[in-house]
CSV table of N, CA and C in Angstrom, one decimal:
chain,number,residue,atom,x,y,z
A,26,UNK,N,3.7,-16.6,-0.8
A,26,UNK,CA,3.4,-16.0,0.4
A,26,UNK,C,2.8,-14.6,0.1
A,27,UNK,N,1.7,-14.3,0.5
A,27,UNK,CA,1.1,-13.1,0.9
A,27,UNK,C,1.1,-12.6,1.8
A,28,UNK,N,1.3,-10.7,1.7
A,28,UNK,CA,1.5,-10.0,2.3
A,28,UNK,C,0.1,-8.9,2.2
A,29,UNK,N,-0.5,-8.5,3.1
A,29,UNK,CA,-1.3,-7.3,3.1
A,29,UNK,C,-1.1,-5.9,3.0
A,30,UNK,N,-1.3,-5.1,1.6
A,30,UNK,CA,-0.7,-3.9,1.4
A,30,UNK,C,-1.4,-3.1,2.4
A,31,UNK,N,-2.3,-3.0,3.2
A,31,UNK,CA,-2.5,-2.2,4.3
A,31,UNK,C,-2.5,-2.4,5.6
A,32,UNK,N,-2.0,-2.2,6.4
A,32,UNK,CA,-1.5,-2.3,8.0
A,32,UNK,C,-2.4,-0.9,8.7
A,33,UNK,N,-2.7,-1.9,10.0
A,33,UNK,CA,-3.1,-0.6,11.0
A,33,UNK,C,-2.0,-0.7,12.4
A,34,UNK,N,-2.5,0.6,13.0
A,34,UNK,CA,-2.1,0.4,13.9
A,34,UNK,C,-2.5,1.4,15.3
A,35,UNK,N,-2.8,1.4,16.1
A,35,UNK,CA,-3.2,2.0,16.9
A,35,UNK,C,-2.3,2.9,17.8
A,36,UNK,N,-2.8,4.2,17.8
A,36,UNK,CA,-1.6,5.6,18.1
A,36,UNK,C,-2.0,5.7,19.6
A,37,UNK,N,-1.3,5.6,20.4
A,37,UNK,CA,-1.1,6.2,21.9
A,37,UNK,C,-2.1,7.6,22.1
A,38,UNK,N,-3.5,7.2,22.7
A,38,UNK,CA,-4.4,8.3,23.2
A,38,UNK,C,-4.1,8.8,24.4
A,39,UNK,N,-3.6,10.2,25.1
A,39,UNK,CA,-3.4,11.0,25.6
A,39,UNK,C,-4.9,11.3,26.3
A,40,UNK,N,-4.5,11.6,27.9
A,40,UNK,CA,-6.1,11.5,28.3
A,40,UNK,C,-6.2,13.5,28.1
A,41,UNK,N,-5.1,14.1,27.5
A,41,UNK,CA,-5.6,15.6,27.9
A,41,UNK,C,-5.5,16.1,26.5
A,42,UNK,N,-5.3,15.0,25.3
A,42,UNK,CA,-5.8,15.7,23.9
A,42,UNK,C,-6.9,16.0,23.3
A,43,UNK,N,-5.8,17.6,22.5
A,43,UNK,CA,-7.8,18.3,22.4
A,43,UNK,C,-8.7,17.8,21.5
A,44,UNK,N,-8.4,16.8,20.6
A,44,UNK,CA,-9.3,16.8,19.4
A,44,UNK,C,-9.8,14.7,19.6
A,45,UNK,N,-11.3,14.4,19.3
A,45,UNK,CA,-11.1,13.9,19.3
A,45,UNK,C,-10.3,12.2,18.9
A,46,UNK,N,-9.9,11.2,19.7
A,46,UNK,CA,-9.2,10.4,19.2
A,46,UNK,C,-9.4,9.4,18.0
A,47,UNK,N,-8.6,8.9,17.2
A,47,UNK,CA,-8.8,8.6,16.1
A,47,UNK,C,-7.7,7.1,16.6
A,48,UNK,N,-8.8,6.1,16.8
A,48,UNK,CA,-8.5,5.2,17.7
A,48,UNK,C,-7.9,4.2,16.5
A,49,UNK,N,-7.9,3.8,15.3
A,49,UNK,CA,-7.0,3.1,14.4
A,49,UNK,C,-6.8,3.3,12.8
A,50,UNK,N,-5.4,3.9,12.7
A,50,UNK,CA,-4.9,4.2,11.6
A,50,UNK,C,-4.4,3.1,10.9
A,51,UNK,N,-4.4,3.6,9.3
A,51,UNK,CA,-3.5,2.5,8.7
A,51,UNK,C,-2.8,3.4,7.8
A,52,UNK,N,-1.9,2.3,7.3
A,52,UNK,CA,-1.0,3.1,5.9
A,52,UNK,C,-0.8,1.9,4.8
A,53,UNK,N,-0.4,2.2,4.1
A,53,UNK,CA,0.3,1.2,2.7
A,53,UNK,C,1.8,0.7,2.9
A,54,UNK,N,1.8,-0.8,3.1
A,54,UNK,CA,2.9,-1.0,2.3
A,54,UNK,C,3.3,-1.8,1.0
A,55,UNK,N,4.0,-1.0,0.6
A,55,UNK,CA,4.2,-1.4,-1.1
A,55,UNK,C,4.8,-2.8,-1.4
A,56,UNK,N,4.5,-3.6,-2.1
A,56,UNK,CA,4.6,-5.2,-2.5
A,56,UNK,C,6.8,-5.3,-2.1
A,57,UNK,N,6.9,-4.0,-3.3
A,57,UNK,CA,8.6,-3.8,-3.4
A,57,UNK,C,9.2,-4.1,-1.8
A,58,UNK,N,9.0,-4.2,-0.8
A,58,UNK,CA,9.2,-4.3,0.8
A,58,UNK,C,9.7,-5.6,1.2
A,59,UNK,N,8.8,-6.6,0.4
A,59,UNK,CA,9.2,-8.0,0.7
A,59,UNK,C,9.3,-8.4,-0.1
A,60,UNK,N,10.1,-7.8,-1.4
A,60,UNK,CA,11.5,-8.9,-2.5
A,60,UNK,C,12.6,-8.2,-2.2
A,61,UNK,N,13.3,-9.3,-1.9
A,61,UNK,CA,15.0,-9.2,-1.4
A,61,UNK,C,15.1,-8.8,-2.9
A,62,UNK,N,14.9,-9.9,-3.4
A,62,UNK,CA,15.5,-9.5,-4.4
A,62,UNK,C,14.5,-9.6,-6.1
A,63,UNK,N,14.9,-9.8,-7.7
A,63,UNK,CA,13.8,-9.3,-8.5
A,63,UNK,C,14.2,-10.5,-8.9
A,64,UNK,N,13.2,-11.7,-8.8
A,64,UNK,CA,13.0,-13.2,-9.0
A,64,UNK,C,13.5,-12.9,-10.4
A,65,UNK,N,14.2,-14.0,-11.6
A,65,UNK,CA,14.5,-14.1,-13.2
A,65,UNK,C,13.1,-14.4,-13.5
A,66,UNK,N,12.7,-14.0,-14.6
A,66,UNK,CA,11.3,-14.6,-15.6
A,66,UNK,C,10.2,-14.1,-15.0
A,67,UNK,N,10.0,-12.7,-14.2
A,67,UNK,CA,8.8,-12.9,-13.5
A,67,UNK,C,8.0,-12.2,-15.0
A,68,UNK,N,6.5,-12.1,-14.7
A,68,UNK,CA,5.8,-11.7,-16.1
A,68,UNK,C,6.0,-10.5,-16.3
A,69,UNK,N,5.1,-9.6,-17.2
A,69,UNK,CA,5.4,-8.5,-17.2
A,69,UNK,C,4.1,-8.1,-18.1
A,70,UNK,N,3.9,-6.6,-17.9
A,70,UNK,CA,2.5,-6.2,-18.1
A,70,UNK,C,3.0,-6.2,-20.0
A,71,UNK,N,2.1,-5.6,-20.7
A,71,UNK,CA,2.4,-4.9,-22.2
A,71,UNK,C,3.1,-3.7,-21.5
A,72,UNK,N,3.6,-2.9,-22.9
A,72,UNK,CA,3.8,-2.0,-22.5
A,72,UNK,C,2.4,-0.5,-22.5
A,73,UNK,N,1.3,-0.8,-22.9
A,73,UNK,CA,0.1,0.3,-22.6
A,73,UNK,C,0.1,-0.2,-21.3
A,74,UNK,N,-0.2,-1.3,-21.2
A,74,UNK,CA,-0.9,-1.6,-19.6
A,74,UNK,C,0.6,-1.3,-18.4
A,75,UNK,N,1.3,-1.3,-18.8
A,75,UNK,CA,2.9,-1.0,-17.7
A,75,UNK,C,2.7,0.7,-17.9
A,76,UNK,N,2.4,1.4,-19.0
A,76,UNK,CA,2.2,2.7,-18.9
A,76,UNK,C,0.9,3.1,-18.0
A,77,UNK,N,0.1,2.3,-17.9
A,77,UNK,CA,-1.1,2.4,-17.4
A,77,UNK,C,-0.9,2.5,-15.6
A,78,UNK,N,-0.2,0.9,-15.4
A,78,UNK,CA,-0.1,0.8,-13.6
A,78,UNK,C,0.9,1.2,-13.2
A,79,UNK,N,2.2,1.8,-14.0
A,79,UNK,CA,3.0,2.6,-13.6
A,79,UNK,C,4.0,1.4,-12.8
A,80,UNK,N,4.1,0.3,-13.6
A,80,UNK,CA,5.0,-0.6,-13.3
A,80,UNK,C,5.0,-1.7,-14.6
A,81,UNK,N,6.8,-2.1,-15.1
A,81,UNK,CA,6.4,-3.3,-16.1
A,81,UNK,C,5.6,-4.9,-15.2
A,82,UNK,N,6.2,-5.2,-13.5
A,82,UNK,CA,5.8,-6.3,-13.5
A,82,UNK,C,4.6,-6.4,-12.3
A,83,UNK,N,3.8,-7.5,-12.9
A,83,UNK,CA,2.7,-7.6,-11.9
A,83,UNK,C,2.6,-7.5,-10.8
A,84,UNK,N,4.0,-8.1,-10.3
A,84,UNK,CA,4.4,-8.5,-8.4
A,84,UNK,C,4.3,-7.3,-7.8
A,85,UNK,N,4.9,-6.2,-8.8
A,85,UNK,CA,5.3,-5.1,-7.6
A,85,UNK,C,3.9,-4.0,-8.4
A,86,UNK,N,2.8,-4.6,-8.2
A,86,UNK,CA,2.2,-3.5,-8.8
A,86,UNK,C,1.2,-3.4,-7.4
A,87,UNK,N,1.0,-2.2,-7.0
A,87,UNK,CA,0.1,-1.7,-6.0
A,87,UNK,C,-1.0,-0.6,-6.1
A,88,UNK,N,-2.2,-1.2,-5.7
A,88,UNK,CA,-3.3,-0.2,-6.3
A,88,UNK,C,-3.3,1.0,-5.1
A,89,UNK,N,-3.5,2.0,-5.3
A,89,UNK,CA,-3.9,3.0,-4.3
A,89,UNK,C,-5.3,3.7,-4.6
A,90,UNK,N,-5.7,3.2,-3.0
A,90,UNK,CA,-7.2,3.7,-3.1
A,90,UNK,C,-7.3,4.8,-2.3
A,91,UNK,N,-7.7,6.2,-2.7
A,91,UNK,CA,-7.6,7.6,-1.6
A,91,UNK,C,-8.8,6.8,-0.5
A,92,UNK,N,-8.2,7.6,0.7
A,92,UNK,CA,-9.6,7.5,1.5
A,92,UNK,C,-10.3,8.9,1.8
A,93,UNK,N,-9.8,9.9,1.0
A,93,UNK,CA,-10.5,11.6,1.5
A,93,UNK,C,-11.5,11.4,1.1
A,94,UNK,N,-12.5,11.7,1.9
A,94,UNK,CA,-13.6,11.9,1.5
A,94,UNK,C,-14.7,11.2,1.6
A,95,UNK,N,-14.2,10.2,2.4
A,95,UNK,CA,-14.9,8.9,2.8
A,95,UNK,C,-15.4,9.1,4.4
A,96,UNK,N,-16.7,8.7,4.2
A,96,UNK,CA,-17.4,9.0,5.5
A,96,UNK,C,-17.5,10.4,6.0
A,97,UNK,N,-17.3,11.4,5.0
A,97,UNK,CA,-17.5,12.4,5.3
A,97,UNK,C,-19.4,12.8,4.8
């Protein structure tokens, strides 16, 4: 089963707010969210590459991509 690490969602626009509206946000959610629990035998990176993603196992490894700066 797949899950999508990023979700939107659209925020309640106010007809008397001052700044333009920013009609759909999103956020991250982390793989870790949907395991109950930590399956036996799952793989696991080396340890350079586990120092590298900042996790020993693949399942719970999540990339983060900034968005500052984008479309500016």
């Amino acid at each position: 089963m797949s899950y999508p690490q990023e979700q939107t969602w659209a925020p309640f626009v106010g007809p008397f707010d001052p700044c333009p509206p920013i009609l759909c946000k999103t956020y991250s959610t982390p793989p870790q969210l949907f395991m109950c629990f930590q399956p036996p035998n799952l793989p696991q990176f080396s340890p350079q590459e586990a120092l590298r993603f900042g996790t020993l196992w693949p399942a719970l490894y999540s990339p983060y991509e900034s968005r500052w700066g984008k479309g500016r």
